[in-house]
Amino acid sequence: MKPFLFLLLGAFSLSACAQSPAPGEGGETPGPAAPAAAAPVDPGTPEGRAVATIRKLNPRVEVDRVAEAPIEGFREVVVSGQVLYVSDDGRYLLQGSLFDVEKGRDVSQDGLAQVRRELLATVPADDRIVFAPEDPDYTVTVFTDTECGYCRKLHQEIDEYNRLGIAIEYLAFPRMGPASPDFAEMVSVWCARDRRQALTDAKDGKRVPKRDCTNPVAMHYDLGQRIGLTGTPMIVTEQGIQMPGYMPPAALREALDQIAAEG
């Protein structure tokens, strides 16, 4: 049980780290509030008992989804990008992947994909930095950082992704955290008059003029934590599927074609 306790106790601290700094702390102006967690549930229901079980371990944790699980007698709960299973009486808790042998796939990812879709849908188009062909076949969301090597590699190939019909919509994830120079640089990028050029310059190691404005960087950072981000770049498909880190343009196109074919 200790690993799970650590997970839940850590879940709140990660979420707390992601909040917008107050004015005057680091110079950033807070952006839009992060999306709300799941709506309250009736405490007398299996869903309510599942949420109560989670909150016994951490009263302040955000539950993003609670629903019937693929296994009888359990509810599926999504917490900070993790999928957990709680018995309908609230007594037992399971963590880990749930693999359907007959279907040959990890069904625990279905609920998490739904949460990703719902949370990403709350991000306005104006809060994204978009590199897209005129009529893309696919659109992916990429949580990016200006300092990470594979984020830079992905951006160096942005023309090839676009040529292959893939639109890239960037969200910010300064992995060093809100108090870091990395965070401040990403604020400057999102506050630039030409965000696309500022992001390209930052990824090329060029100096980006320091700017401040109402910006979504803290909200993006919090969102990344909530959908289970473990490293950058994090590529998420329109279906809410997380891809395995950086993927070369041709490999990503092939994977997206396969997902579309599986329907």
mmCIF file of C-alpha atoms in Angstrom:
data_model
loop_
_atom_site.group_PDB
_atom_site.id
_atom_site.type_symbol
_atom_site.label_atom_id
_atom_site.label_comp_id
_atom_site.label_asym_id
_atom_site.label_seq_id
_atom_site.Cartn_x
_atom_site.Cartn_y
_atom_site.Cartn_z
ATOM 1 C CA MET A 1 0.000 0.000 0.000
ATOM 2 C CA LYS A 2 2.937 2.342 0.549
ATOM 3 C CA PRO A 3 3.503 3.043 -3.207
ATOM 4 C CA PHE A 4 -0.130 4.098 -3.561
ATOM 5 C CA LEU A 5 0.005 6.331 -0.499
ATOM 6 C CA PHE A 6 3.093 7.960 -1.965
ATOM 7 C CA LEU A 7 1.259 8.398 -5.292
ATOM 8 C CA LEU A 8 -1.722 10.115 -3.734
ATOM 9 C CA LEU A 9 0.293 12.285 -1.394
ATOM 10 C CA GLY A 10 2.480 13.258 -4.342
ATOM 11 C CA ALA A 11 -0.531 13.940 -6.559
ATOM 12 C CA PHE A 12 -1.551 16.942 -4.501
ATOM 13 C CA SER A 13 1.973 18.319 -4.286
ATOM 14 C CA LEU A 14 2.366 18.093 -8.056
ATOM 15 C CA SER A 15 -0.928 19.883 -8.543
ATOM 16 C CA ALA A 16 0.060 22.545 -6.030
ATOM 17 C CA CYS A 17 3.357 23.149 -7.835
ATOM 18 C CA ALA A 18 1.425 23.822 -11.005
ATOM 19 C CA GLN A 19 -0.630 26.730 -9.761
ATOM 20 C CA SER A 20 -0.065 30.192 -11.217
ATOM 21 C CA PRO A 21 2.403 32.250 -9.191
ATOM 22 C CA ALA A 22 0.943 35.275 -7.476
ATOM 23 C CA PRO A 23 1.675 38.664 -9.071
ATOM 24 C CA GLY A 24 5.179 39.736 -8.200
ATOM 25 C CA GLU A 25 6.498 36.203 -7.698
ATOM 26 C CA GLY A 26 8.831 35.613 -10.592
ATOM 27 C CA GLY A 27 7.206 38.386 -12.631
ATOM 28 C CA GLU A 28 4.532 36.216 -14.251
ATOM 29 C CA THR A 29 0.922 37.315 -14.477
ATOM 30 C CA PRO A 30 -1.518 34.492 -13.697
ATOM 31 C CA GLY A 31 -3.368 33.088 -16.706
ATOM 32 C CA PRO A 32 -6.742 31.366 -16.959
ATOM 33 C CA ALA A 33 -7.804 29.003 -14.185
ATOM 34 C CA ALA A 34 -7.244 25.298 -14.747
ATOM 35 C CA PRO A 35 -10.258 23.151 -15.707
ATOM 36 C CA ALA A 36 -12.376 21.966 -12.792
ATOM 37 C CA ALA A 37 -12.264 18.400 -11.531
ATOM 38 C CA ALA A 38 -15.149 15.945 -11.912
ATOM 39 C CA ALA A 39 -18.569 17.041 -10.645
ATOM 40 C CA PRO A 40 -19.538 15.996 -7.089
ATOM 41 C CA VAL A 41 -21.190 12.590 -6.752
ATOM 42 C CA ASP A 42 -23.829 11.246 -4.333
ATOM 43 C CA PRO A 43 -21.931 9.822 -1.329
ATOM 44 C CA GLY A 44 -24.437 6.956 -1.078
ATOM 45 C CA THR A 45 -23.548 5.572 -4.514
ATOM 46 C CA PRO A 46 -20.637 3.315 -5.509
ATOM 47 C CA GLU A 47 -19.114 6.351 -7.249
ATOM 48 C CA GLY A 48 -19.409 8.389 -4.057
ATOM 49 C CA ARG A 49 -17.853 5.643 -1.959
ATOM 50 C CA ALA A 50 -14.984 5.349 -4.457
ATOM 51 C CA VAL A 51 -14.256 9.073 -4.224
ATOM 52 C CA ALA A 52 -14.495 8.928 -0.414
ATOM 53 C CA THR A 53 -11.951 6.097 -0.361
ATOM 54 C CA ILE A 54 -9.488 8.134 -2.409
ATOM 55 C CA ARG A 55 -9.984 11.175 -0.196
ATOM 56 C CA LYS A 56 -9.344 9.182 2.965
ATOM 57 C CA LEU A 57 -5.764 9.057 1.742
ATOM 58 C CA ASN A 58 -5.652 12.650 0.553
ATOM 59 C CA PRO A 59 -8.644 14.945 1.235
ATOM 60 C CA ARG A 60 -7.413 17.558 -1.245
ATOM 61 C CA VAL A 61 -6.725 15.334 -4.251
ATOM 62 C CA GLU A 62 -8.574 16.086 -7.515
ATOM 63 C CA VAL A 63 -10.641 13.247 -8.960
ATOM 64 C CA ASP A 64 -11.033 13.805 -12.695
ATOM 65 C CA ARG A 65 -13.328 10.864 -13.445
ATOM 66 C CA VAL A 66 -15.244 8.143 -11.667
ATOM 67 C CA ALA A 67 -17.274 5.559 -13.592
ATOM 68 C CA GLU A 68 -18.177 1.888 -13.756
ATOM 69 C CA ALA A 69 -15.070 -0.255 -14.234
ATOM 70 C CA PRO A 70 -14.643 -2.996 -16.844
ATOM 71 C CA ILE A 71 -14.564 -5.500 -13.933
ATOM 72 C CA GLU A 72 -17.729 -6.206 -11.948
ATOM 73 C CA GLY A 73 -17.988 -4.727 -8.472
ATOM 74 C CA PHE A 74 -15.489 -1.917 -8.987
ATOM 75 C CA ARG A 75 -15.474 1.758 -9.992
ATOM 76 C CA GLU A 76 -12.719 3.206 -12.186
ATOM 77 C CA VAL A 77 -11.200 6.432 -10.828
ATOM 78 C CA VAL A 78 -8.805 8.748 -12.668
ATOM 79 C CA VAL A 79 -6.565 10.791 -10.361
ATOM 80 C CA SER A 80 -3.682 12.967 -11.582
ATOM 81 C CA GLY A 81 -3.255 10.942 -14.750
ATOM 82 C CA GLN A 82 -3.416 7.600 -12.906
ATOM 83 C CA VAL A 83 -6.157 4.953 -13.221
ATOM 84 C CA LEU A 84 -7.272 3.260 -9.996
ATOM 85 C CA TYR A 85 -10.004 0.751 -9.178
ATOM 86 C CA VAL A 86 -12.084 0.929 -5.988
ATOM 87 C CA SER A 87 -14.556 -1.762 -4.884
ATOM 88 C CA ASP A 88 -18.184 -0.658 -4.791
ATOM 89 C CA ASP A 89 -18.216 -0.880 -0.990
ATOM 90 C CA GLY A 90 -15.156 1.407 -0.839
ATOM 91 C CA ARG A 91 -13.024 -1.143 1.004
ATOM 92 C CA TYR A 92 -10.567 -2.347 -1.620
ATOM 93 C CA LEU A 93 -8.343 -0.460 -4.016
ATOM 94 C CA LEU A 94 -6.337 -1.744 -6.978
ATOM 95 C CA GLN A 95 -3.752 0.109 -9.010
ATOM 96 C CA GLY A 96 -2.090 -0.858 -12.267
ATOM 97 C CA SER A 97 -3.037 -1.777 -15.818
ATOM 98 C CA LEU A 98 -6.166 -3.789 -16.543
ATOM 99 C CA PHE A 99 -5.466 -5.974 -19.566
ATOM 100 C CA ASP A 100 -8.312 -7.574 -21.524
ATOM 101 C CA VAL A 101 -6.740 -10.801 -22.786
ATOM 102 C CA GLU A 102 -9.583 -11.504 -25.221
ATOM 103 C CA LYS A 103 -9.317 -8.078 -26.842
ATOM 104 C CA GLY A 104 -5.539 -7.956 -26.478
ATOM 105 C CA ARG A 105 -5.359 -4.441 -25.074
ATOM 106 C CA ASP A 106 -5.028 -2.375 -21.907
ATOM 107 C CA VAL A 107 -8.598 -1.240 -21.187
ATOM 108 C CA SER A 108 -7.485 0.918 -18.264
ATOM 109 C CA GLN A 109 -6.341 3.470 -20.854
ATOM 110 C CA ASP A 110 -9.892 4.065 -22.137
ATOM 111 C CA GLY A 111 -11.007 6.154 -19.177
ATOM 112 C CA LEU A 112 -7.734 8.071 -19.090
ATOM 113 C CA ALA A 113 -8.058 8.835 -22.811
ATOM 114 C CA GLN A 114 -11.532 10.233 -22.187
ATOM 115 C CA VAL A 115 -10.217 12.482 -19.414
ATOM 116 C CA ARG A 116 -7.430 13.710 -21.706
ATOM 117 C CA ARG A 117 -9.931 14.533 -24.460
ATOM 118 C CA GLU A 118 -12.208 16.418 -22.078
ATOM 119 C CA LEU A 119 -9.436 18.394 -20.410
ATOM 120 C CA LEU A 120 -7.671 19.277 -23.663
ATOM 121 C CA ALA A 121 -10.989 20.440 -25.126
ATOM 122 C CA THR A 122 -11.066 23.175 -22.463
ATOM 123 C CA VAL A 123 -7.919 24.827 -23.878
ATOM 124 C CA PRO A 124 -8.924 27.692 -26.207
ATOM 125 C CA ALA A 125 -7.411 27.739 -29.684
ATOM 126 C CA ASP A 126 -5.804 31.113 -28.908
ATOM 127 C CA ASP A 127 -3.850 29.539 -26.034
ATOM 128 C CA ARG A 128 -2.077 27.086 -28.363
ATOM 129 C CA ILE A 129 0.864 27.668 -30.683
ATOM 130 C CA VAL A 130 -0.067 25.935 -33.922
ATOM 131 C CA PHE A 131 2.034 24.713 -36.838
ATOM 132 C CA ALA A 132 -0.321 23.158 -39.370
ATOM 133 C CA PRO A 133 -0.663 22.415 -43.085
ATOM 134 C CA GLU A 134 -3.588 23.965 -44.935
ATOM 135 C CA ASP A 135 -5.805 20.881 -44.665
ATOM 136 C CA PRO A 136 -4.357 18.469 -42.064
ATOM 137 C CA ASP A 137 -5.290 14.807 -41.927
ATOM 138 C CA TYR A 138 -4.500 14.644 -38.216
ATOM 139 C CA THR A 139 -4.033 17.050 -35.327
ATOM 140 C CA VAL A 140 -1.984 16.224 -32.246
ATOM 141 C CA THR A 141 -1.402 18.157 -29.049
ATOM 142 C CA VAL A 142 2.233 18.340 -27.940
ATOM 143 C CA PHE A 143 3.261 19.412 -24.439
ATOM 144 C CA THR A 144 6.651 20.990 -25.041
ATOM 145 C CA ASP A 145 9.569 22.570 -23.233
ATOM 146 C CA THR A 146 12.139 24.946 -24.685
ATOM 147 C CA GLU A 147 15.015 23.167 -22.911
ATOM 148 C CA CYS A 148 14.370 19.484 -23.715
ATOM 149 C CA GLY A 149 16.503 17.956 -26.462
ATOM 150 C CA TYR A 150 13.786 15.800 -27.995
ATOM 151 C CA CYS A 151 11.368 18.758 -27.966
ATOM 152 C CA ARG A 152 13.919 20.662 -30.014
ATOM 153 C CA LYS A 153 14.406 17.702 -32.344
ATOM 154 C CA LEU A 154 10.657 17.440 -32.928
ATOM 155 C CA HIS A 155 10.448 21.147 -33.732
ATOM 156 C CA GLN A 156 13.366 20.959 -36.144
ATOM 157 C CA GLU A 157 11.236 18.510 -38.138
ATOM 158 C CA ILE A 158 8.015 20.542 -37.961
ATOM 159 C CA ASP A 159 7.921 21.098 -41.735
ATOM 160 C CA GLU A 160 8.048 17.341 -42.329
ATOM 161 C CA TYR A 161 5.215 16.659 -39.866
ATOM 162 C CA ASN A 162 3.163 19.269 -41.694
ATOM 163 C CA ARG A 163 4.120 17.848 -45.101
ATOM 164 C CA LEU A 164 2.818 14.470 -43.957
ATOM 165 C CA GLY A 165 -0.527 16.029 -43.053
ATOM 166 C CA ILE A 166 0.016 16.341 -39.286
ATOM 167 C CA ALA A 167 -0.873 19.551 -37.461
ATOM 168 C CA ILE A 168 1.087 20.217 -34.263
ATOM 169 C CA GLU A 169 -0.662 22.211 -31.527
ATOM 170 C CA TYR A 170 1.786 23.109 -28.766
ATOM 171 C CA LEU A 171 0.987 23.563 -25.089
ATOM 172 C CA ALA A 172 3.620 24.671 -22.582
ATOM 173 C CA PHE A 173 5.196 22.358 -20.043
ATOM 174 C CA PRO A 174 8.282 23.987 -18.463
ATOM 175 C CA ARG A 175 9.535 20.857 -16.749
ATOM 176 C CA MET A 176 11.720 22.707 -14.224
ATOM 177 C CA GLY A 177 8.600 24.161 -12.610
ATOM 178 C CA PRO A 178 6.909 27.535 -12.067
ATOM 179 C CA ALA A 179 9.820 29.226 -10.267
ATOM 180 C CA SER A 180 12.382 28.377 -12.948
ATOM 181 C CA PRO A 181 14.007 30.426 -15.738
ATOM 182 C CA ASP A 182 12.530 27.810 -18.076
ATOM 183 C CA PHE A 183 9.021 28.787 -16.958
ATOM 184 C CA ALA A 184 9.798 32.495 -17.400
ATOM 185 C CA GLU A 185 11.113 31.849 -20.921
ATOM 186 C CA MET A 186 7.934 30.037 -21.885
ATOM 187 C CA VAL A 187 5.877 32.942 -20.534
ATOM 188 C CA SER A 188 7.939 35.236 -22.767
ATOM 189 C CA VAL A 189 7.230 32.951 -25.739
ATOM 190 C CA TRP A 190 3.478 32.928 -25.122
ATOM 191 C CA CYS A 191 3.498 36.709 -24.607
ATOM 192 C CA ALA A 192 5.492 37.434 -27.796
ATOM 193 C CA ARG A 193 3.865 39.279 -30.690
ATOM 194 C CA ASP A 194 4.846 36.376 -32.941
ATOM 195 C CA ARG A 195 4.561 33.270 -30.768
ATOM 196 C CA ARG A 196 5.547 30.843 -33.518
ATOM 197 C CA GLN A 197 8.794 32.675 -34.217
ATOM 198 C CA ALA A 198 9.519 33.129 -30.504
ATOM 199 C CA LEU A 199 9.065 29.408 -29.881
ATOM 200 C CA THR A 200 11.301 28.558 -32.834
ATOM 201 C CA ASP A 201 13.958 30.971 -31.581
ATOM 202 C CA ALA A 202 13.815 29.532 -28.053
ATOM 203 C CA LYS A 203 14.193 25.981 -29.357
ATOM 204 C CA ASP A 204 17.163 27.124 -31.464
ATOM 205 C CA GLY A 205 18.848 28.467 -28.342
ATOM 206 C CA LYS A 206 18.337 32.093 -29.333
ATOM 207 C CA ARG A 207 17.448 34.767 -26.813
ATOM 208 C CA VAL A 208 13.742 35.553 -26.544
ATOM 209 C CA PRO A 209 13.002 39.095 -25.287
ATOM 210 C CA LYS A 210 11.518 38.961 -21.791
ATOM 211 C CA ARG A 211 7.807 39.719 -21.799
ATOM 212 C CA ASP A 212 4.945 39.410 -19.342
ATOM 213 C CA CYS A 213 1.194 39.255 -19.898
ATOM 214 C CA THR A 214 -1.876 37.280 -18.919
ATOM 215 C CA ASN A 215 -0.842 33.863 -20.192
ATOM 216 C CA PRO A 216 -1.848 30.180 -20.037
ATOM 217 C CA VAL A 217 1.551 28.668 -19.183
ATOM 218 C CA ALA A 218 0.693 27.798 -15.562
ATOM 219 C CA MET A 219 -2.636 26.328 -16.658
ATOM 220 C CA HIS A 220 -0.909 24.214 -19.332
ATOM 221 C CA TYR A 221 1.584 22.987 -16.724
ATOM 222 C CA ASP A 222 -1.198 21.992 -14.334
ATOM 223 C CA LEU A 223 -3.081 20.298 -17.166
ATOM 224 C CA GLY A 224 -0.027 18.255 -18.103
ATOM 225 C CA GLN A 225 0.177 16.947 -14.539
ATOM 226 C CA ARG A 226 -3.503 16.061 -14.511
ATOM 227 C CA ILE A 227 -3.385 14.002 -17.702
ATOM 228 C CA GLY A 228 -0.386 11.947 -16.638
ATOM 229 C CA LEU A 229 2.569 13.691 -18.261
ATOM 230 C CA THR A 230 5.820 11.972 -17.334
ATOM 231 C CA GLY A 231 8.203 13.689 -19.766
ATOM 232 C CA THR A 232 8.423 16.028 -22.731
ATOM 233 C CA PRO A 233 7.541 16.017 -25.498
ATOM 234 C CA MET A 234 4.183 14.417 -24.703
ATOM 235 C CA ILE A 235 2.161 13.791 -27.863
ATOM 236 C CA VAL A 236 -1.588 13.260 -27.446
ATOM 237 C CA THR A 237 -3.840 12.262 -30.336
ATOM 238 C CA GLU A 238 -7.347 13.557 -30.986
ATOM 239 C CA GLN A 239 -8.621 10.333 -29.390
ATOM 240 C CA GLY A 240 -6.770 11.154 -26.156
ATOM 241 C CA ILE A 241 -4.111 8.486 -26.699
ATOM 242 C CA GLN A 242 -0.643 9.267 -25.359
ATOM 243 C CA MET A 243 2.123 8.403 -27.802
ATOM 244 C CA PRO A 244 5.498 7.058 -26.576
ATOM 245 C CA GLY A 245 7.457 10.319 -26.395
ATOM 246 C CA TYR A 246 9.210 11.764 -29.434
ATOM 247 C CA MET A 247 8.314 10.026 -32.712
ATOM 248 C CA PRO A 248 9.887 10.811 -36.109
ATOM 249 C CA PRO A 249 7.380 12.264 -38.623
ATOM 250 C CA ALA A 250 6.955 9.066 -40.670
ATOM 251 C CA ALA A 251 6.546 6.915 -37.548
ATOM 252 C CA LEU A 252 3.950 9.265 -36.097
ATOM 253 C CA ARG A 253 2.015 9.315 -39.374
ATOM 254 C CA GLU A 254 2.037 5.510 -39.463
ATOM 255 C CA ALA A 255 0.806 5.302 -35.871
ATOM 256 C CA LEU A 256 -1.973 7.819 -36.514
ATOM 257 C CA ASP A 257 -3.060 5.890 -39.610
ATOM 258 C CA GLN A 258 -3.227 2.709 -37.524
ATOM 259 C CA ILE A 259 -5.281 4.375 -34.777
ATOM 260 C CA ALA A 260 -7.696 5.741 -37.387
ATOM 261 C CA ALA A 261 -8.018 2.302 -39.009
ATOM 262 C CA GLU A 262 -8.810 0.680 -35.660
ATOM 263 C CA GLY A 263 -11.477 3.286 -35.321
#
